[in-house]
Amino acid sequence: MKISFHGAAQGVTGSCHLVECAGHRILIDCGLYQGSRELEEDNADDFGFDPAAIDFLLLTHAHLDHCGRVPLLVNRGFTGEIVTTAASRELARLVILDAAGLEEEEARYRNRRAKRRSKAAAEVVPLYTTLDALNALEQFGRVVGYQQPLQLAPGIRATFIDAGHILGSACIVLDLHEGSRQRRVVFSGDLGLSARPILRDPAAPPPADIVVMESTYGDRPHRELQPSIEEFYAAINATVQRGGNVVIPTFALERAQELLFYLHAGKTQGVLPASLQVFLDSPMAISATQIFKRHPECYDRETAELFQSGQDPFQFPGLHFTRETAESMAINQIDSGAVILAGSGMCTGGRVRHHLKHTLGRSKCSVIIVGFAAVGTLARQIVDVARTVSIFG
Ligand SMILES: [Zn+2]
């Protein structure tokens, strides 16, 4: 038995762990390195193992830093089976195809720019293409239910348990048997907080011999949820009262759906005005929301009961899904009473930059930052109360 680490070691992205046991090789996650340009260049490096020799890839969840190198793995020879939960399978498809599109776009942009500056520059090739992504999707095999042990091979059993992080997320418990040795290894994946909306809380893992655990936020306490929600409602109400719009830069997975959940709750409880118009202005977040609706098996009791009572936090009066560019542009003709959710979460790209261009100069409007904003991003500049920012030059 052997465990080796090929990402998310001495760093927080690029999760990729290899377990070798009883003549089989099992990979846990195959994520993308994300962050600085320098770090992202590491994505093209050798994995540190032979992809063709891997029998199974188990995915903890569909965030890019846990599944974003899968097309590369397949491109370099992996022909094994990818196993994950039903919800993660759908979300991973969305995330991987989106990433491939962005890779291609980035390569085209850099090549055009290089061409304008000098003809001799080497051509930039995308890390992987949409075709690679489509090929990778072919390797998805069985889906697993929570708490349902799956015998992957003789001596290797995997059990996925709730991680409470994003839809479909799981911690993976591996029971390994080799000769007379028996070991249980728990891979935490990314862990969510308890008492968040929509998803069940993380499940307590069983006793284990070895725990491989994420610790991204291990050194800081989280702020209490309820005061944040009250502050959120108060900021929206204050903006609407003075006749402005609210722009909320948001991540497409989980955070966008949580916000819809609270906007729906605020409207039905009368905390927010019934006339409030909510725009989910992100094709990726819209697709993710549709996937959420298809996976009630991931809901916690409160959310399940909400749906059973005929309410739907993802479809309520005043909620608009704007997939088309023209629909997105039309939002800017609304003067007040609109809440606009758009990506990217840190304002580094996407439609939110257009909305910020239209609203940052209007003192009646608000921007609500609801998630992490890394140093150097536009979201961080706004959080740090910059007097001026530059958008589209
Ligand atoms: Zn994650």
mmCIF file of C-alpha atoms and ligand atoms in Angstrom:
data_model
loop_
_atom_site.group_PDB
_atom_site.id
_atom_site.type_symbol
_atom_site.label_atom_id
_atom_site.label_comp_id
_atom_site.label_asym_id
_atom_site.label_seq_id
_atom_site.Cartn_x
_atom_site.Cartn_y
_atom_site.Cartn_z
ATOM 1 C CA MET A 1 0.000 0.000 0.000
ATOM 2 C CA LYS A 2 1.246 3.410 -0.897
ATOM 3 C CA ILE A 3 -0.145 6.951 -1.048
ATOM 4 C CA SER A 4 1.543 9.734 -3.004
ATOM 5 C CA PHE A 5 0.559 13.335 -3.566
ATOM 6 C CA HIS A 6 0.560 15.026 -6.973
ATOM 7 C CA GLY A 7 -1.119 18.340 -6.229
ATOM 8 C CA ALA A 8 -2.612 20.366 -3.363
ATOM 9 C CA ALA A 9 0.511 19.591 -1.349
ATOM 10 C CA GLN A 10 2.148 22.734 0.061
ATOM 11 C CA GLY A 11 -0.637 24.566 -1.757
ATOM 12 C CA VAL A 12 -4.431 24.585 -1.898
ATOM 13 C CA THR A 13 -5.232 23.845 -5.553
ATOM 14 C CA GLY A 14 -4.541 21.012 -7.978
ATOM 15 C CA SER A 15 -5.804 18.189 -5.730
ATOM 16 C CA CYS A 16 -4.506 14.846 -6.965
ATOM 17 C CA HIS A 17 -3.654 11.875 -4.750
ATOM 18 C CA LEU A 18 -2.598 8.398 -5.807
ATOM 19 C CA VAL A 19 -3.340 5.228 -3.841
ATOM 20 C CA GLU A 20 -1.661 1.991 -4.847
ATOM 21 C CA CYS A 21 -3.009 -1.217 -3.357
ATOM 22 C CA ALA A 22 -3.460 -4.875 -4.290
ATOM 23 C CA GLY A 23 -2.124 -4.317 -7.797
ATOM 24 C CA HIS A 24 -4.498 -1.423 -8.515
ATOM 25 C CA ARG A 25 -3.964 2.309 -8.818
ATOM 26 C CA ILE A 26 -6.671 4.679 -7.669
ATOM 27 C CA LEU A 27 -6.533 8.409 -8.127
ATOM 28 C CA ILE A 28 -8.485 10.700 -5.819
ATOM 29 C CA ASP A 29 -9.276 13.930 -7.719
ATOM 30 C CA CYS A 30 -7.373 15.436 -10.619
ATOM 31 C CA GLY A 31 -7.644 19.173 -10.147
ATOM 32 C CA LEU A 32 -6.262 22.232 -11.816
ATOM 33 C CA TYR A 33 -3.678 24.494 -10.214
ATOM 34 C CA GLN A 34 -5.281 27.919 -9.949
ATOM 35 C CA GLY A 35 -3.925 31.284 -8.940
ATOM 36 C CA SER A 36 -0.863 33.020 -10.368
ATOM 37 C CA ARG A 37 0.262 32.606 -13.982
ATOM 38 C CA GLU A 38 3.357 30.819 -12.655
ATOM 39 C CA LEU A 39 1.279 28.281 -10.719
ATOM 40 C CA GLU A 40 -1.046 27.723 -13.668
ATOM 41 C CA GLU A 41 1.919 26.888 -15.875
ATOM 42 C CA ASP A 42 2.474 23.839 -13.611
ATOM 43 C CA ASN A 43 -0.734 22.352 -15.028
ATOM 44 C CA ALA A 44 1.075 21.283 -18.194
ATOM 45 C CA ASP A 45 3.793 19.434 -16.228
ATOM 46 C CA ASP A 46 4.051 15.673 -15.932
ATOM 47 C CA PHE A 47 1.601 14.210 -13.438
ATOM 48 C CA GLY A 48 4.392 12.327 -11.702
ATOM 49 C CA PHE A 49 2.764 8.981 -12.583
ATOM 50 C CA ASP A 50 1.674 7.196 -15.742
ATOM 51 C CA PRO A 51 -1.981 8.118 -16.519
ATOM 52 C CA ALA A 52 -2.352 4.897 -18.546
ATOM 53 C CA ALA A 53 -1.628 2.847 -15.432
ATOM 54 C CA ILE A 54 -4.491 4.306 -13.374
ATOM 55 C CA ASP A 55 -7.511 2.018 -12.943
ATOM 56 C CA PHE A 56 -9.959 4.358 -11.221
ATOM 57 C CA LEU A 57 -10.381 8.058 -10.683
ATOM 58 C CA LEU A 58 -12.656 8.975 -7.774
ATOM 59 C CA LEU A 59 -13.865 12.592 -7.722
ATOM 60 C CA THR A 60 -14.746 14.240 -4.401
ATOM 61 C CA HIS A 61 -16.537 17.149 -6.116
ATOM 62 C CA ALA A 62 -16.821 19.214 -9.277
ATOM 63 C CA HIS A 63 -14.794 22.311 -8.453
ATOM 64 C CA LEU A 64 -12.110 23.003 -11.043
ATOM 65 C CA ASP A 65 -9.268 22.599 -8.549
ATOM 66 C CA HIS A 66 -10.479 19.007 -8.023
ATOM 67 C CA CYS A 67 -11.499 17.926 -11.549
ATOM 68 C CA GLY A 68 -9.888 20.442 -13.925
ATOM 69 C CA ARG A 69 -6.993 18.267 -15.112
ATOM 70 C CA VAL A 70 -9.212 15.301 -16.050
ATOM 71 C CA PRO A 71 -9.157 16.103 -19.827
ATOM 72 C CA LEU A 72 -5.372 16.234 -19.654
ATOM 73 C CA LEU A 73 -5.289 12.899 -17.821
ATOM 74 C CA VAL A 74 -7.416 11.299 -20.546
ATOM 75 C CA ASN A 75 -5.418 12.992 -23.298
ATOM 76 C CA ARG A 76 -2.246 11.482 -21.811
ATOM 77 C CA GLY A 77 -3.533 7.923 -21.745
ATOM 78 C CA PHE A 78 -5.973 7.367 -18.879
ATOM 79 C CA THR A 79 -8.582 4.786 -19.906
ATOM 80 C CA GLY A 80 -9.895 3.835 -16.473
ATOM 81 C CA GLU A 81 -13.271 4.506 -14.904
ATOM 82 C CA ILE A 82 -14.239 7.816 -13.313
ATOM 83 C CA VAL A 83 -16.536 7.282 -10.346
ATOM 84 C CA THR A 84 -18.409 10.013 -8.498
ATOM 85 C CA THR A 85 -21.878 10.985 -7.272
ATOM 86 C CA ALA A 86 -24.672 11.640 -9.781
ATOM 87 C CA ALA A 87 -24.711 15.372 -9.035
ATOM 88 C CA SER A 88 -20.922 15.711 -9.272
ATOM 89 C CA ARG A 89 -20.982 13.931 -12.599
ATOM 90 C CA GLU A 90 -23.372 16.515 -14.047
ATOM 91 C CA LEU A 91 -21.570 19.479 -12.528
ATOM 92 C CA ALA A 92 -18.149 18.164 -13.601
ATOM 93 C CA ARG A 93 -19.383 17.976 -17.189
ATOM 94 C CA LEU A 94 -20.402 21.651 -16.987
ATOM 95 C CA VAL A 95 -17.170 22.733 -15.302
ATOM 96 C CA ILE A 96 -14.809 20.785 -17.583
ATOM 97 C CA LEU A 97 -16.473 21.961 -20.810
ATOM 98 C CA ASP A 98 -16.452 25.553 -19.579
ATOM 99 C CA ALA A 99 -12.767 25.298 -18.655
ATOM 100 C CA ALA A 100 -11.894 23.909 -22.094
ATOM 101 C CA GLY A 101 -13.726 26.810 -23.748
ATOM 102 C CA LEU A 102 -11.829 29.314 -21.600
ATOM 103 C CA GLU A 103 -8.496 27.613 -22.362
ATOM 104 C CA GLU A 104 -9.170 27.867 -26.095
ATOM 105 C CA GLU A 105 -10.274 31.494 -25.811
ATOM 106 C CA GLU A 106 -7.203 32.446 -23.783
ATOM 107 C CA ALA A 107 -4.880 30.763 -26.317
ATOM 108 C CA ARG A 108 -6.585 32.563 -29.226
ATOM 109 C CA TYR A 109 -6.308 35.896 -27.427
ATOM 110 C CA ARG A 110 -2.626 35.463 -26.600
ATOM 111 C CA ASN A 111 -1.813 34.357 -30.151
ATOM 112 C CA ARG A 112 -3.594 37.347 -31.654
ATOM 113 C CA ARG A 113 -1.744 39.681 -29.320
ATOM 114 C CA ALA A 114 1.619 38.017 -30.031
ATOM 115 C CA LYS A 115 0.974 38.266 -33.753
ATOM 116 C CA ARG A 116 0.392 42.009 -33.504
ATOM 117 C CA ARG A 117 3.635 42.492 -31.568
ATOM 118 C CA SER A 118 6.034 40.149 -33.359
ATOM 119 C CA LYS A 119 5.626 37.460 -35.942
ATOM 120 C CA ALA A 120 8.263 35.192 -34.391
ATOM 121 C CA ALA A 121 6.445 34.352 -31.141
ATOM 122 C CA ALA A 122 5.810 30.651 -30.471
ATOM 123 C CA GLU A 123 2.172 29.656 -30.771
ATOM 124 C CA VAL A 124 0.296 29.318 -27.477
ATOM 125 C CA VAL A 125 -1.638 26.051 -27.316
ATOM 126 C CA PRO A 126 -4.532 25.535 -24.898
ATOM 127 C CA LEU A 127 -3.924 23.192 -21.975
ATOM 128 C CA TYR A 128 -6.732 21.136 -23.473
ATOM 129 C CA THR A 129 -9.491 21.595 -26.007
ATOM 130 C CA THR A 130 -13.250 21.062 -26.041
ATOM 131 C CA LEU A 131 -12.597 17.809 -27.897
ATOM 132 C CA ASP A 132 -10.319 16.649 -25.049
ATOM 133 C CA ALA A 133 -13.067 17.565 -22.592
ATOM 134 C CA LEU A 134 -15.661 15.596 -24.557
ATOM 135 C CA ASN A 135 -13.322 12.596 -24.683
ATOM 136 C CA ALA A 136 -12.831 12.876 -20.914
ATOM 137 C CA LEU A 137 -16.592 12.758 -20.341
ATOM 138 C CA GLU A 138 -16.620 9.326 -22.004
ATOM 139 C CA GLN A 139 -14.593 7.944 -19.084
ATOM 140 C CA PHE A 140 -17.284 8.686 -16.510
ATOM 141 C CA GLY A 141 -18.606 5.303 -15.378
ATOM 142 C CA ARG A 142 -20.643 4.323 -12.338
ATOM 143 C CA VAL A 143 -22.275 6.874 -10.072
ATOM 144 C CA VAL A 144 -22.397 6.238 -6.344
ATOM 145 C CA GLY A 145 -24.971 7.145 -3.737
ATOM 146 C CA TYR A 146 -23.979 8.561 -0.365
ATOM 147 C CA GLN A 147 -23.149 5.947 2.282
ATOM 148 C CA GLN A 148 -23.320 3.142 -0.275
ATOM 149 C CA PRO A 149 -20.067 1.167 -0.298
ATOM 150 C CA LEU A 150 -18.809 0.311 -3.780
ATOM 151 C CA GLN A 151 -16.413 -2.584 -4.330
ATOM 152 C CA LEU A 152 -14.061 -1.152 -6.950
ATOM 153 C CA ALA A 153 -11.803 -4.187 -7.176
ATOM 154 C CA PRO A 154 -10.875 -7.108 -4.914
ATOM 155 C CA GLY A 155 -9.488 -5.536 -1.744
ATOM 156 C CA ILE A 156 -10.639 -2.010 -2.557
ATOM 157 C CA ARG A 157 -13.907 -0.555 -1.372
ATOM 158 C CA ALA A 158 -14.962 3.094 -1.622
ATOM 159 C CA THR A 159 -17.725 4.839 0.333
ATOM 160 C CA PHE A 160 -18.767 8.409 -0.435
ATOM 161 C CA ILE A 161 -20.160 10.414 2.484
ATOM 162 C CA ASP A 162 -21.612 13.951 2.659
ATOM 163 C CA ALA A 163 -19.035 16.744 2.657
ATOM 164 C CA GLY A 164 -21.586 19.606 2.668
ATOM 165 C CA HIS A 165 -19.367 21.693 0.390
ATOM 166 C CA ILE A 166 -21.123 21.934 -2.998
ATOM 167 C CA LEU A 167 -23.880 19.890 -4.611
ATOM 168 C CA GLY A 168 -22.703 16.277 -4.949
ATOM 169 C CA SER A 169 -19.575 16.814 -2.850
ATOM 170 C CA ALA A 170 -18.232 13.919 -0.830
ATOM 171 C CA CYS A 171 -15.523 12.712 1.468
ATOM 172 C CA ILE A 172 -14.212 9.383 0.253
ATOM 173 C CA VAL A 173 -13.582 6.497 2.634
ATOM 174 C CA LEU A 174 -11.308 3.837 1.170
ATOM 175 C CA ASP A 175 -11.156 0.400 2.769
ATOM 176 C CA LEU A 176 -8.013 -1.270 1.533
ATOM 177 C CA HIS A 177 -7.037 -4.915 1.851
ATOM 178 C CA GLU A 178 -3.653 -6.198 0.766
ATOM 179 C CA GLY A 179 -2.345 -9.561 1.934
ATOM 180 C CA SER A 180 -2.854 -9.585 5.684
ATOM 181 C CA ARG A 181 -2.926 -5.787 5.936
ATOM 182 C CA GLN A 182 -6.105 -3.811 6.212
ATOM 183 C CA ARG A 183 -6.239 -0.018 6.276
ATOM 184 C CA ARG A 184 -8.931 2.615 6.138
ATOM 185 C CA VAL A 185 -8.038 5.949 4.544
ATOM 186 C CA VAL A 186 -10.360 8.975 4.562
ATOM 187 C CA PHE A 187 -9.957 11.707 1.954
ATOM 188 C CA SER A 188 -11.885 14.726 3.190
ATOM 189 C CA GLY A 189 -12.081 16.578 -0.126
ATOM 190 C CA ASP A 190 -13.257 20.131 0.561
ATOM 191 C CA LEU A 191 -15.488 20.365 3.609
ATOM 192 C CA GLY A 192 -18.491 22.635 3.997
ATOM 193 C CA LEU A 193 -19.819 24.275 7.118
ATOM 194 C CA SER A 194 -22.721 22.880 9.087
ATOM 195 C CA ALA A 195 -26.115 24.598 9.031
ATOM 196 C CA ARG A 196 -25.740 26.102 5.543
ATOM 197 C CA PRO A 197 -28.841 26.126 3.349
ATOM 198 C CA ILE A 198 -29.792 23.533 0.701
ATOM 199 C CA LEU A 199 -27.197 20.817 1.355
ATOM 200 C CA ARG A 200 -26.993 18.333 4.170
ATOM 201 C CA ASP A 201 -24.282 18.994 6.751
ATOM 202 C CA PRO A 202 -20.964 17.184 6.440
ATOM 203 C CA ALA A 203 -21.254 13.624 7.767
ATOM 204 C CA ALA A 204 -18.984 12.483 10.575
ATOM 205 C CA PRO A 205 -16.348 10.194 9.060
ATOM 206 C CA PRO A 206 -15.826 6.717 10.519
ATOM 207 C CA PRO A 207 -12.670 5.932 12.506
ATOM 208 C CA ALA A 208 -9.730 5.678 10.111
ATOM 209 C CA ASP A 209 -6.048 4.774 10.059
ATOM 210 C CA ILE A 210 -5.093 7.698 7.833
ATOM 211 C CA VAL A 211 -6.870 10.984 7.117
ATOM 212 C CA VAL A 212 -5.919 13.171 4.166
ATOM 213 C CA MET A 213 -7.570 16.471 4.892
ATOM 214 C CA GLU A 214 -7.978 19.875 3.300
ATOM 215 C CA SER A 215 -7.107 22.763 5.606
ATOM 216 C CA THR A 216 -7.556 25.853 3.431
ATOM 217 C CA TYR A 217 -9.538 27.744 6.079
ATOM 218 C CA GLY A 218 -8.220 25.715 8.992
ATOM 219 C CA ASP A 219 -6.596 28.729 10.614
ATOM 220 C CA ARG A 220 -9.509 31.145 10.745
ATOM 221 C CA PRO A 221 -12.953 31.259 12.318
ATOM 222 C CA HIS A 222 -15.934 31.804 10.030
ATOM 223 C CA ARG A 223 -18.314 34.632 10.683
ATOM 224 C CA GLU A 224 -21.755 33.633 11.905
ATOM 225 C CA LEU A 225 -24.264 33.167 9.109
ATOM 226 C CA GLN A 226 -27.371 34.882 10.488
ATOM 227 C CA PRO A 227 -25.835 38.374 10.960
ATOM 228 C CA SER A 228 -24.464 38.148 7.396
ATOM 229 C CA ILE A 229 -27.912 37.370 5.990
ATOM 230 C CA GLU A 230 -29.452 40.270 7.907
ATOM 231 C CA GLU A 231 -26.751 42.599 6.624
ATOM 232 C CA PHE A 232 -27.409 41.273 3.106
ATOM 233 C CA TYR A 233 -31.152 42.043 3.318
ATOM 234 C CA ALA A 234 -30.487 45.484 4.867
ATOM 235 C CA ALA A 235 -28.098 46.443 2.052
ATOM 236 C CA ILE A 236 -30.622 45.427 -0.620
ATOM 237 C CA ASN A 237 -33.483 47.300 1.085
ATOM 238 C CA ALA A 238 -31.409 50.461 1.563
ATOM 239 C CA THR A 239 -30.420 50.414 -2.119
ATOM 240 C CA VAL A 240 -33.965 49.857 -3.369
ATOM 241 C CA GLN A 241 -35.264 52.646 -1.112
ATOM 242 C CA ARG A 242 -32.859 55.168 -2.569
ATOM 243 C CA GLY A 243 -33.682 54.048 -6.107
ATOM 244 C CA GLY A 244 -30.702 51.973 -7.176
ATOM 245 C CA ASN A 245 -29.720 48.480 -8.286
ATOM 246 C CA VAL A 246 -27.612 45.892 -6.512
ATOM 247 C CA VAL A 247 -24.809 44.058 -8.294
ATOM 248 C CA ILE A 248 -23.576 40.846 -6.681
ATOM 249 C CA PRO A 249 -20.480 39.237 -8.185
ATOM 250 C CA THR A 250 -20.957 35.549 -7.569
ATOM 251 C CA PHE A 251 -19.445 32.145 -8.118
ATOM 252 C CA ALA A 252 -21.623 29.942 -10.339
ATOM 253 C CA LEU A 253 -21.615 26.856 -8.165
ATOM 254 C CA GLU A 254 -23.263 26.800 -4.756
ATOM 255 C CA ARG A 255 -22.894 30.482 -3.817
ATOM 256 C CA ALA A 256 -25.296 31.599 -6.579
ATOM 257 C CA GLN A 257 -27.864 28.990 -5.498
ATOM 258 C CA GLU A 258 -27.461 29.929 -1.818
ATOM 259 C CA LEU A 259 -28.160 33.555 -2.728
ATOM 260 C CA LEU A 260 -31.292 32.574 -4.671
ATOM 261 C CA PHE A 261 -32.374 30.573 -1.625
ATOM 262 C CA TYR A 262 -32.049 33.630 0.635
ATOM 263 C CA LEU A 263 -33.576 36.032 -1.896
ATOM 264 C CA HIS A 264 -36.576 33.700 -2.193
ATOM 265 C CA ALA A 265 -36.811 33.431 1.603
ATOM 266 C CA GLY A 266 -36.555 37.216 1.998
ATOM 267 C CA LYS A 267 -39.332 37.806 -0.501
ATOM 268 C CA THR A 268 -41.704 35.167 0.894
ATOM 269 C CA GLN A 269 -41.121 36.358 4.476
ATOM 270 C CA GLY A 270 -41.743 39.974 3.473
ATOM 271 C CA VAL A 271 -38.243 41.055 4.517
ATOM 272 C CA LEU A 272 -37.514 42.064 0.913
ATOM 273 C CA PRO A 273 -39.989 43.918 -1.342
ATOM 274 C CA ALA A 274 -42.238 41.646 -3.407
ATOM 275 C CA SER A 275 -41.500 43.861 -6.428
ATOM 276 C CA LEU A 276 -37.766 43.074 -6.316
ATOM 277 C CA GLN A 277 -36.498 41.807 -9.681
ATOM 278 C CA VAL A 278 -33.712 39.241 -9.432
ATOM 279 C CA PHE A 279 -31.502 38.461 -12.436
ATOM 280 C CA LEU A 280 -29.267 35.415 -12.520
ATOM 281 C CA ASP A 281 -27.044 36.680 -15.324
ATOM 282 C CA SER A 282 -24.596 33.824 -15.831
ATOM 283 C CA PRO A 283 -25.103 30.944 -18.272
ATOM 284 C CA MET A 284 -22.929 28.735 -16.082
ATOM 285 C CA ALA A 285 -24.843 29.584 -12.881
ATOM 286 C CA ILE A 286 -28.152 29.033 -14.702
ATOM 287 C CA SER A 287 -27.029 25.577 -15.865
ATOM 288 C CA ALA A 288 -25.766 24.792 -12.366
ATOM 289 C CA THR A 289 -29.118 25.851 -10.903
ATOM 290 C CA GLN A 290 -30.950 23.473 -13.273
ATOM 291 C CA ILE A 291 -28.638 20.705 -12.076
ATOM 292 C CA PHE A 292 -29.472 21.592 -8.456
ATOM 293 C CA LYS A 293 -33.145 21.112 -9.266
ATOM 294 C CA ARG A 294 -32.466 17.645 -10.632
ATOM 295 C CA HIS A 295 -30.745 16.388 -7.475
ATOM 296 C CA PRO A 296 -33.091 16.517 -4.502
ATOM 297 C CA GLU A 297 -31.176 13.551 -3.043
ATOM 298 C CA CYS A 298 -28.567 16.093 -1.920
ATOM 299 C CA TYR A 299 -30.980 18.435 -0.103
ATOM 300 C CA ASP A 300 -31.193 18.843 3.631
ATOM 301 C CA ARG A 301 -34.520 18.364 5.405
ATOM 302 C CA GLU A 302 -35.511 22.061 5.318
ATOM 303 C CA THR A 303 -34.969 22.363 1.579
ATOM 304 C CA ALA A 304 -36.730 19.071 0.856
ATOM 305 C CA GLU A 305 -39.727 20.268 2.904
ATOM 306 C CA LEU A 306 -39.702 23.610 1.123
ATOM 307 C CA PHE A 307 -40.045 21.867 -2.246
ATOM 308 C CA GLN A 308 -42.664 19.466 -0.856
ATOM 309 C CA SER A 309 -44.739 22.463 0.250
ATOM 310 C CA GLY A 310 -44.796 23.672 -3.344
ATOM 311 C CA GLN A 311 -42.170 26.409 -3.014
ATOM 312 C CA ASP A 312 -39.151 26.567 -5.250
ATOM 313 C CA PRO A 313 -36.178 28.760 -4.284
ATOM 314 C CA PHE A 314 -34.872 28.404 -7.842
ATOM 315 C CA GLN A 315 -38.030 29.603 -9.543
ATOM 316 C CA PHE A 316 -40.062 32.395 -7.936
ATOM 317 C CA PRO A 317 -41.935 35.517 -9.077
ATOM 318 C CA GLY A 318 -39.473 38.199 -10.121
ATOM 319 C CA LEU A 319 -36.592 35.783 -10.799
ATOM 320 C CA HIS A 320 -35.165 35.971 -14.320
ATOM 321 C CA PHE A 321 -32.581 33.686 -15.914
ATOM 322 C CA THR A 322 -30.748 35.700 -18.576
ATOM 323 C CA ARG A 323 -28.732 33.311 -20.694
ATOM 324 C CA GLU A 324 -28.481 35.382 -23.878
ATOM 325 C CA THR A 325 -26.089 38.324 -24.230
ATOM 326 C CA ALA A 326 -28.901 40.606 -25.448
ATOM 327 C CA GLU A 327 -30.954 39.812 -22.327
ATOM 328 C CA SER A 328 -27.935 40.570 -20.182
ATOM 329 C CA MET A 329 -27.387 43.932 -21.860
ATOM 330 C CA ALA A 330 -31.076 44.826 -21.453
ATOM 331 C CA ILE A 331 -30.745 44.625 -17.647
ATOM 332 C CA ASN A 332 -28.748 47.846 -17.711
ATOM 333 C CA GLN A 333 -31.803 49.733 -18.888
ATOM 334 C CA ILE A 334 -33.419 49.131 -15.490
ATOM 335 C CA ASP A 335 -32.874 52.093 -13.180
ATOM 336 C CA SER A 336 -33.796 50.669 -9.811
ATOM 337 C CA GLY A 337 -35.133 47.677 -7.905
ATOM 338 C CA ALA A 338 -32.967 45.076 -9.625
ATOM 339 C CA VAL A 339 -30.626 42.586 -7.988
ATOM 340 C CA ILE A 340 -28.094 41.347 -10.534
ATOM 341 C CA LEU A 341 -26.122 38.182 -9.829
ATOM 342 C CA ALA A 342 -23.310 37.708 -12.315
ATOM 343 C CA GLY A 343 -19.888 36.070 -12.575
ATOM 344 C CA SER A 344 -17.088 35.978 -12.052
ATOM 345 C CA GLY A 345 -17.060 35.913 -8.276
ATOM 346 C CA MET A 346 -13.867 37.950 -8.000
ATOM 347 C CA CYS A 347 -14.784 40.224 -10.956
ATOM 348 C CA THR A 348 -11.747 39.058 -12.924
ATOM 349 C CA GLY A 349 -13.882 38.441 -16.017
ATOM 350 C CA GLY A 350 -17.401 37.648 -17.136
ATOM 351 C CA ARG A 351 -20.576 39.679 -17.357
ATOM 352 C CA VAL A 352 -20.249 41.241 -13.916
ATOM 353 C CA ARG A 353 -17.614 43.617 -15.285
ATOM 354 C CA HIS A 354 -20.200 45.066 -17.680
ATOM 355 C CA HIS A 355 -22.654 45.572 -14.822
ATOM 356 C CA LEU A 356 -19.980 47.167 -12.664
ATOM 357 C CA LYS A 357 -19.101 49.509 -15.523
ATOM 358 C CA HIS A 358 -22.732 50.658 -15.538
ATOM 359 C CA THR A 359 -23.292 50.890 -11.787
ATOM 360 C CA LEU A 360 -20.048 51.808 -10.009
ATOM 361 C CA GLY A 361 -20.433 55.446 -11.022
ATOM 362 C CA ARG A 362 -24.038 55.674 -9.775
ATOM 363 C CA SER A 363 -24.114 56.531 -6.090
ATOM 364 C CA LYS A 364 -27.625 55.102 -5.661
ATOM 365 C CA CYS A 365 -26.411 51.611 -6.579
ATOM 366 C CA SER A 366 -24.637 49.044 -4.421
ATOM 367 C CA VAL A 367 -22.162 46.250 -4.932
ATOM 368 C CA ILE A 368 -22.380 43.400 -2.448
ATOM 369 C CA ILE A 369 -19.353 41.145 -2.207
ATOM 370 C CA VAL A 370 -20.492 37.795 -0.810
ATOM 371 C CA GLY A 371 -17.408 35.648 -1.118
ATOM 372 C CA PHE A 372 -13.664 35.447 -0.995
ATOM 373 C CA ALA A 373 -11.784 38.098 -2.977
ATOM 374 C CA ALA A 374 -8.119 37.363 -3.631
ATOM 375 C CA VAL A 375 -5.500 40.123 -3.526
ATOM 376 C CA GLY A 376 -5.058 41.779 -6.906
ATOM 377 C CA THR A 377 -8.624 41.163 -8.144
ATOM 378 C CA LEU A 378 -11.195 43.855 -8.948
ATOM 379 C CA ALA A 379 -13.464 42.489 -6.201
ATOM 380 C CA ARG A 380 -10.663 42.980 -3.705
ATOM 381 C CA GLN A 381 -10.093 46.556 -4.897
ATOM 382 C CA ILE A 382 -13.791 47.258 -4.288
ATOM 383 C CA VAL A 383 -13.675 45.621 -0.846
ATOM 384 C CA ASP A 384 -10.638 47.759 -0.046
ATOM 385 C CA VAL A 385 -12.664 50.879 -0.979
ATOM 386 C CA ALA A 386 -10.570 51.963 -3.957
ATOM 387 C CA ARG A 387 -11.583 55.475 -5.101
ATOM 388 C CA THR A 388 -11.107 54.560 -8.753
ATOM 389 C CA VAL A 389 -10.908 51.270 -10.626
ATOM 390 C CA SER A 390 -10.180 50.484 -14.234
ATOM 391 C CA ILE A 391 -12.610 48.301 -16.228
ATOM 392 C CA PHE A 392 -12.145 47.598 -19.953
ATOM 393 C CA GLY A 393 -9.461 50.265 -19.900
HETATM 394 ZN ZN ZN B 1 -14.184 22.922 -3.604
#
